Coordinates of C-alpha atoms and ligand atoms in Angstrom, one line a residue:
M1 CA 0.0 0.0 0.0
K2 CA 1.2 3.2 -0.9
A3 CA 0.3 5.1 2.3
K4 CA 2.9 8.0 2.2
E5 CA 1.7 8.9 -1.6
M6 CA -1.9 9.0 -0.6
T7 CA -1.4 10.8 2.5
H8 CA 0.5 13.4 0.5
T9 CA -2.4 13.2 -2.1
V10 CA -5.1 14.0 0.3
K11 CA -3.0 16.9 1.6
A12 CA -2.5 18.6 -1.5
L13 CA -6.1 18.4 -2.4
F14 CA -7.3 20.3 0.3
A15 CA -4.6 22.4 0.5
G16 CA -5.3 26.3 1.5
D17 CA -8.6 27.6 0.1
K18 CA -8.4 25.3 -3.1
G19 CA -10.6 23.0 -4.3
L20 CA -11.1 20.5 -7.4
L21 CA -12.2 21.2 -10.9
A22 CA -14.4 18.2 -12.4
M23 CA -13.5 18.3 -16.1
D24 CA -14.4 14.5 -16.6
E25 CA -17.5 14.7 -18.3
S26 CA -17.9 11.8 -20.6
I27 CA -18.0 12.0 -24.4
P28 CA -22.2 12.2 -24.3
T29 CA -22.1 14.7 -21.5
C30 CA -19.6 17.1 -23.0
N31 CA -21.1 16.8 -26.5
K32 CA -24.4 17.7 -24.8
R33 CA -23.0 20.7 -23.1
F34 CA -21.6 21.7 -26.3
E35 CA -24.6 21.3 -28.1
E36 CA -26.2 23.7 -25.7
A37 CA -23.5 26.3 -26.6
G38 CA -23.5 25.6 -30.1
I39 CA -20.0 24.2 -30.3
P40 CA -19.2 21.3 -32.7
Q41 CA -19.3 18.0 -31.0
T42 CA -16.1 16.4 -32.3
I43 CA -13.0 15.1 -30.7
E44 CA -10.7 18.1 -31.7
Y45 CA -13.1 20.5 -30.1
R46 CA -13.2 18.6 -26.9
R47 CA -9.4 18.4 -27.0
K48 CA -9.5 22.5 -27.5
Y49 CA -11.7 23.0 -24.8
R50 CA -9.7 20.9 -22.3
Q51 CA -6.6 22.6 -23.2
L52 CA -8.3 25.9 -22.6
I53 CA -8.9 24.8 -19.2
V54 CA -5.6 23.1 -18.4
T55 CA -3.5 26.1 -19.8
T56 CA -5.6 28.9 -17.8
P57 CA -3.0 31.0 -16.4
N58 CA -2.3 30.6 -12.8
L59 CA -4.6 27.7 -12.6
G60 CA -2.7 26.0 -9.7
K61 CA -3.6 29.2 -7.5
V62 CA -7.1 28.3 -7.3
I63 CA -7.5 24.7 -7.9
S64 CA -5.7 21.8 -6.3
G65 CA -6.9 19.0 -8.4
A66 CA -8.4 18.2 -11.7
I67 CA -10.6 15.1 -12.6
L68 CA -9.9 14.0 -16.1
F69 CA -12.0 11.6 -18.5
D70 CA -10.1 8.7 -20.3
E71 CA -9.9 10.6 -23.6
T72 CA -8.6 13.8 -22.1
I73 CA -5.9 12.1 -20.1
H74 CA -4.5 10.7 -23.4
Q75 CA -4.5 14.4 -25.0
S76 CA -2.0 17.1 -25.2
T77 CA -1.6 20.6 -26.1
D78 CA -0.9 22.1 -29.6
D79 CA 2.7 22.0 -29.0
G80 CA 2.4 18.4 -28.1
V81 CA 2.5 18.7 -24.2
P82 CA 0.3 16.1 -22.5
F83 CA -2.4 17.5 -20.5
I84 CA -1.4 15.6 -17.3
D85 CA 2.1 17.2 -17.7
M86 CA 0.5 20.8 -17.8
L87 CA -1.4 20.1 -14.8
K88 CA 1.7 18.8 -12.8
K89 CA 3.6 21.9 -13.9
A90 CA 0.9 24.2 -12.7
G91 CA 0.9 22.4 -9.2
V92 CA -2.6 20.7 -10.1
V93 CA -2.8 17.0 -9.0
P94 CA -4.2 14.9 -11.8
G95 CA -7.0 12.5 -11.2
I96 CA -9.3 10.3 -13.6
K97 CA -12.7 9.3 -13.7
V98 CA -12.8 5.6 -13.9
D99 CA -16.6 4.5 -13.7
E100 CA -17.9 3.6 -17.0
G101 CA -21.4 5.3 -16.6
T102 CA -24.7 3.9 -15.7
M103 CA -27.3 1.6 -17.2
D104 CA -30.7 0.6 -16.0
L105 CA -30.6 -1.5 -12.9
A106 CA -32.6 -4.7 -13.7
G107 CA -35.4 -5.2 -11.5
F108 CA -35.9 -1.6 -10.1
P109 CA -37.7 0.6 -12.7
G110 CA -36.5 4.0 -13.0
E111 CA -33.0 3.6 -11.1
K112 CA -29.3 2.9 -12.4
I113 CA -26.3 1.1 -11.3
T114 CA -23.0 2.3 -12.2
M115 CA -20.6 0.2 -14.3
G116 CA -16.7 -0.1 -14.3
L117 CA -15.6 -2.8 -12.2
D118 CA -14.3 -5.3 -14.7
G119 CA -10.7 -4.5 -15.3
L120 CA -10.6 -2.0 -12.9
K121 CA -7.5 -3.0 -11.3
E122 CA -5.4 -3.2 -14.4
R123 CA -6.9 0.3 -15.5
L124 CA -5.8 2.0 -11.9
S125 CA -2.4 0.7 -12.2
K126 CA -2.0 2.0 -15.9
Y127 CA -3.3 5.4 -14.8
F128 CA -1.1 5.6 -11.6
D129 CA 2.0 5.1 -14.0
M130 CA 0.5 7.8 -16.2
G131 CA 0.4 10.1 -13.2
A132 CA -3.1 10.0 -11.8
R133 CA -3.1 10.3 -8.0
F134 CA -6.8 10.2 -7.3
A135 CA -9.8 8.8 -8.9
K136 CA -13.6 9.1 -9.0
W137 CA -16.4 7.1 -9.1
R138 CA -20.1 8.6 -9.3
A139 CA -23.5 6.4 -8.3
V140 CA -26.5 8.3 -9.4
I141 CA -29.8 8.0 -6.8
T142 CA -32.9 9.3 -8.4
I143 CA -35.8 10.5 -6.0
G144 CA -39.3 9.5 -7.3
S145 CA -42.6 9.0 -5.9
V146 CA -41.5 5.4 -4.7
I147 CA -37.7 5.5 -5.0
P148 CA -34.9 5.4 -4.1
S149 CA -35.0 1.5 -2.9
R150 CA -32.8 0.3 -0.6
G151 CA -31.6 -2.4 -3.2
C152 CA -30.4 0.6 -5.7
I153 CA -28.8 2.2 -2.8
E154 CA -27.1 -1.2 -1.7
A155 CA -26.0 -2.2 -5.0
N156 CA -24.4 1.4 -6.1
M157 CA -22.5 1.7 -2.4
H158 CA -21.5 -1.8 -2.7
A159 CA -19.7 -0.8 -6.0
L160 CA -18.3 2.3 -4.6
A161 CA -16.7 0.7 -1.9
R162 CA -15.2 -2.1 -4.3
Y163 CA -13.8 0.5 -6.5
A164 CA -12.4 2.6 -3.4
A165 CA -10.6 -0.5 -2.1
L166 CA -9.0 -1.2 -5.4
C167 CA -8.1 2.5 -5.6
Q168 CA -6.2 2.3 -2.1
E169 CA -4.5 -0.9 -3.2
A170 CA -3.2 1.0 -6.4
G171 CA -2.0 4.0 -4.4
I172 CA -4.7 6.2 -5.6
V173 CA -7.1 8.3 -3.5
P174 CA -10.7 7.5 -4.2
I175 CA -13.4 10.1 -4.6
V176 CA -16.7 8.6 -3.8
E177 CA -19.5 10.4 -5.4
P178 CA -22.9 9.1 -4.2
E179 CA -25.0 11.7 -6.0
V180 CA -28.9 12.3 -5.2
L181 CA -29.9 13.9 -8.2
M182 CA -31.8 17.3 -8.0
D183 CA -34.4 16.3 -10.5
G184 CA -37.9 16.0 -9.7
A185 CA -40.3 18.0 -7.5
H186 CA -39.4 16.6 -4.3
D187 CA -38.7 19.0 -1.2
L188 CA -35.5 19.6 0.7
K189 CA -36.7 16.8 3.5
R190 CA -36.7 14.1 0.9
C191 CA -33.5 14.9 -0.4
F192 CA -32.2 14.9 3.1
D193 CA -33.8 11.4 3.7
A194 CA -32.4 10.0 0.7
T195 CA -28.9 11.6 1.1
I196 CA -28.4 10.6 4.8
K197 CA -29.6 6.9 3.9
T198 CA -27.4 6.7 0.7
Q199 CA -24.4 7.9 3.2
H200 CA -25.0 5.5 5.8
I201 CA -25.2 2.6 3.7
L202 CA -22.0 3.7 1.6
F203 CA -19.7 4.1 4.8
D204 CA -21.4 0.7 5.9
Q205 CA -20.0 -0.7 2.5
L206 CA -16.7 1.0 2.8
F207 CA -16.3 -0.5 6.2
A208 CA -17.1 -4.0 4.9
Q209 CA -14.4 -3.8 2.1
N210 CA -11.7 -2.6 4.5
V211 CA -11.3 1.0 3.0
N212 CA -9.1 3.0 4.9
L213 CA -11.4 6.3 5.3
K214 CA -8.2 8.3 5.9
W215 CA -7.4 8.1 2.6
L216 CA -11.1 8.8 1.0
I217 CA -12.9 12.1 -0.3
L218 CA -16.6 11.9 -0.3
K219 CA -18.2 14.0 -3.0
P220 CA -21.7 14.2 -2.1
N221 CA -24.7 16.7 -3.3
M222 CA -25.8 19.5 -1.4
V223 CA -29.2 18.9 0.3
L224 CA -31.7 21.1 -1.8
P225 CA -35.2 20.8 -2.9
G226 CA -35.7 19.3 -6.3
L227 CA -35.3 21.4 -9.3
S228 CA -39.0 21.6 -10.1
Y229 CA -40.2 21.9 -6.5
A230 CA -42.3 25.2 -6.2
K231 CA -40.3 27.1 -3.1
P232 CA -36.6 27.5 -3.4
A233 CA -34.8 26.9 0.1
S234 CA -32.9 29.8 1.6
I235 CA -29.0 29.7 1.3
D236 CA -28.8 29.2 5.1
K237 CA -31.4 26.4 5.2
V238 CA -29.3 24.5 2.5
A239 CA -26.1 25.1 4.3
E240 CA -27.6 23.8 7.6
A241 CA -29.5 20.9 6.0
T242 CA -26.2 19.6 4.2
V243 CA -23.9 19.9 7.4
N244 CA -26.6 18.3 9.6
C245 CA -26.8 15.4 7.2
L246 CA -23.1 15.2 7.0
L247 CA -22.5 15.1 10.8
Q248 CA -24.9 12.4 11.2
S249 CA -23.3 10.2 8.4
V250 CA -19.7 10.7 8.0
P251 CA -17.1 9.6 10.3
P252 CA -14.6 12.4 11.6
V253 CA -11.9 10.4 10.4
V254 CA -12.5 11.1 6.8
P255 CA -10.2 14.1 5.7
G256 CA -12.6 16.1 3.5
V257 CA -15.8 16.5 1.4
A258 CA -15.7 18.3 -1.9
F259 CA -19.3 19.1 -3.0
L260 CA -20.6 18.5 -6.4
S261 CA -22.8 21.4 -7.9
G262 CA -25.3 19.2 -9.5
G263 CA -27.0 21.5 -11.7
Q264 CA -27.2 24.7 -9.3
S265 CA -26.2 27.9 -10.7
A266 CA -22.6 28.9 -10.4
E267 CA -23.6 31.5 -8.0
D268 CA -25.9 29.4 -5.6
A269 CA -23.2 26.6 -5.4
T270 CA -20.8 29.4 -4.4
A271 CA -23.1 31.0 -1.8
H272 CA -24.1 27.5 -0.4
L273 CA -20.5 26.5 0.4
N274 CA -19.7 30.0 1.6
A275 CA -22.6 29.7 4.2
M276 CA -21.4 26.3 5.6
H277 CA -18.2 27.7 6.3
V278 CA -19.6 31.2 7.9
K279 CA -22.1 29.0 10.2
Y280 CA -19.6 26.2 10.9
K281 CA -16.2 27.5 10.7
G282 CA -14.0 25.6 13.1
K283 CA -16.6 23.3 14.3
L284 CA -16.4 20.4 12.0
P285 CA -14.3 17.4 11.7
W286 CA -13.3 17.3 8.0
A287 CA -12.4 20.1 5.3
L288 CA -15.4 21.0 3.1
T289 CA -14.4 22.2 -0.5
F290 CA -15.9 22.0 -4.1
S291 CA -15.2 19.6 -6.8
F292 CA -17.5 21.4 -9.4
A293 CA -17.9 21.0 -13.0
R294 CA -20.8 23.1 -14.5
A295 CA -20.5 25.7 -11.7
I296 CA -16.9 26.5 -12.5
Q297 CA -16.9 25.5 -16.2
Q298 CA -20.5 26.6 -17.7
P299 CA -19.8 30.5 -17.6
A300 CA -16.3 29.9 -19.4
L301 CA -17.7 27.4 -22.0
E302 CA -20.4 30.2 -22.9
I303 CA -17.8 32.7 -23.5
W304 CA -15.6 30.1 -25.4
K305 CA -18.3 29.2 -27.9
G306 CA -15.7 27.1 -29.8
K307 CA -13.7 30.2 -30.9
D308 CA -10.0 30.6 -30.7
E309 CA -10.2 34.4 -30.1
N310 CA -12.4 33.8 -26.9
V311 CA -10.0 31.6 -25.3
A312 CA -8.4 34.2 -23.3
E313 CA -11.7 35.6 -21.8
A314 CA -13.1 32.1 -21.0
Q315 CA -10.1 31.3 -19.1
K316 CA -10.3 34.4 -17.1
M317 CA -14.0 33.5 -16.3
L318 CA -12.9 30.0 -15.2
Y319 CA -10.1 31.5 -12.8
F320 CA -12.6 34.2 -11.6
R321 CA -15.2 31.3 -10.7
A322 CA -12.7 29.1 -9.1
S323 CA -11.3 32.4 -7.0
L324 CA -14.8 32.9 -5.8
D325 CA -15.1 29.4 -4.6
N326 CA -12.0 30.0 -2.6
A327 CA -13.2 32.9 -1.1
A328 CA -16.6 30.6 -0.1
R329 CA -13.9 28.4 1.5
R330 CA -12.7 31.0 3.5
G331 CA -16.4 32.3 4.2
E332 CA -15.7 35.4 2.7
Y333 CA -17.7 35.3 -0.4
T334 CA -20.3 38.1 -1.0
P335 CA -22.8 38.4 -4.0
E336 CA -21.3 41.8 -4.7
M337 CA -18.0 40.1 -5.9
E338 CA -19.7 38.5 -8.7
K339 CA -19.7 41.9 -10.4
Ligands
5MM1 C1 -22.5 15.2 -11.0 O1 -21.5 15.4 -11.8 C2 -20.0 15.6 -11.5 C3 -20.2 17.3 -10.9 O2 -20.3 18.1 -11.9 P1 -21.2 19.2 -11.3 O3 -20.7 20.0 -10.5 O4 -21.7 19.7 -12.8 O5 -22.6 18.5 -10.9 C4 -19.0 15.5 -12.5 O6 -17.9 15.3 -12.1 C5 -19.7 14.4 -13.6 O7 -19.5 13.0 -12.5 C6 -18.8 14.4 -14.5 O8 -19.4 15.5 -15.4 C7 -19.2 13.1 -15.4 O9 -20.5 13.0 -15.8 P2 -21.0 12.0 -16.7 O10 -22.5 11.8 -16.8 O11 -20.3 12.3 -18.2 O12 -20.2 10.6 -16.2

């Protein structure tokens, strides 16, 4: 077990007020975002876009780790520098998404199971040799009138725990991402109930699979009402519900929690993270940071539009959003900073 390596990785990922950038959209997800922004959906445009991200000036001042997708980890800049080397040079720890997406879970209508355990041991060893020092696996939990079912949660959390054990064996810090989706008309209480149940089962499975929690990062959803629920919750209410949920389910030995944004606006995701730090500063056993994809990338993607002449402006926006998330980690973010 590469204990020293993993201890070093965890420390680097939570350093200062930095956080993680999820740039691990699979080809269909990346193409979907490109289509919405009117950008051609080709391998070359995906490369150009990821090049824009990894060459953002001073990226390492605001981002501690970047989660790559398999296509991206093999790509290079126009000058032939592998993206993974660009990140390392910038002081950003390279990570890799290793799940292989979801499929319908047999016997559980409306629910999904994440694939990717077959051959994972070999893939992890290859990624370690390439320089990846952490990995990510996302499980998807859907709220509906009679779901999530216990069967779906258990199957997904078991897979997450098996993945995490394999990562640690390879010297790679696992990020476990049990995402309770925002889709739906449910209220905040149903999200809280589904999230706490999911996290309890997750830590039970991690224990059963001998995963060492000191080399593990949790990437959860924040506790929010569904996207089509009539009344939005206040910033403080979301912060309180999210931290209460974590306090009741996440053991203190876990070094840190890095939230996904899940379809919130960039401003909301930042404000929620900030409110957690304002209210609970110095009172929590783990570090709280961000591991956003859309909440950091989306405004930059909309500026870029696939055009070379927009790269510098888009990079400024990417850096700006990440710096606001740094401020949120310090509990110093204010909406006025958006101007
Ligand atoms: C939930 O998605 C993760 C965080 O992104 P947001 O902050 O936008 O919610 C993200 O890392 C996600 O896992 C990747 O974008 C890959 O998603 P797909 O669906 O392509 O596997």
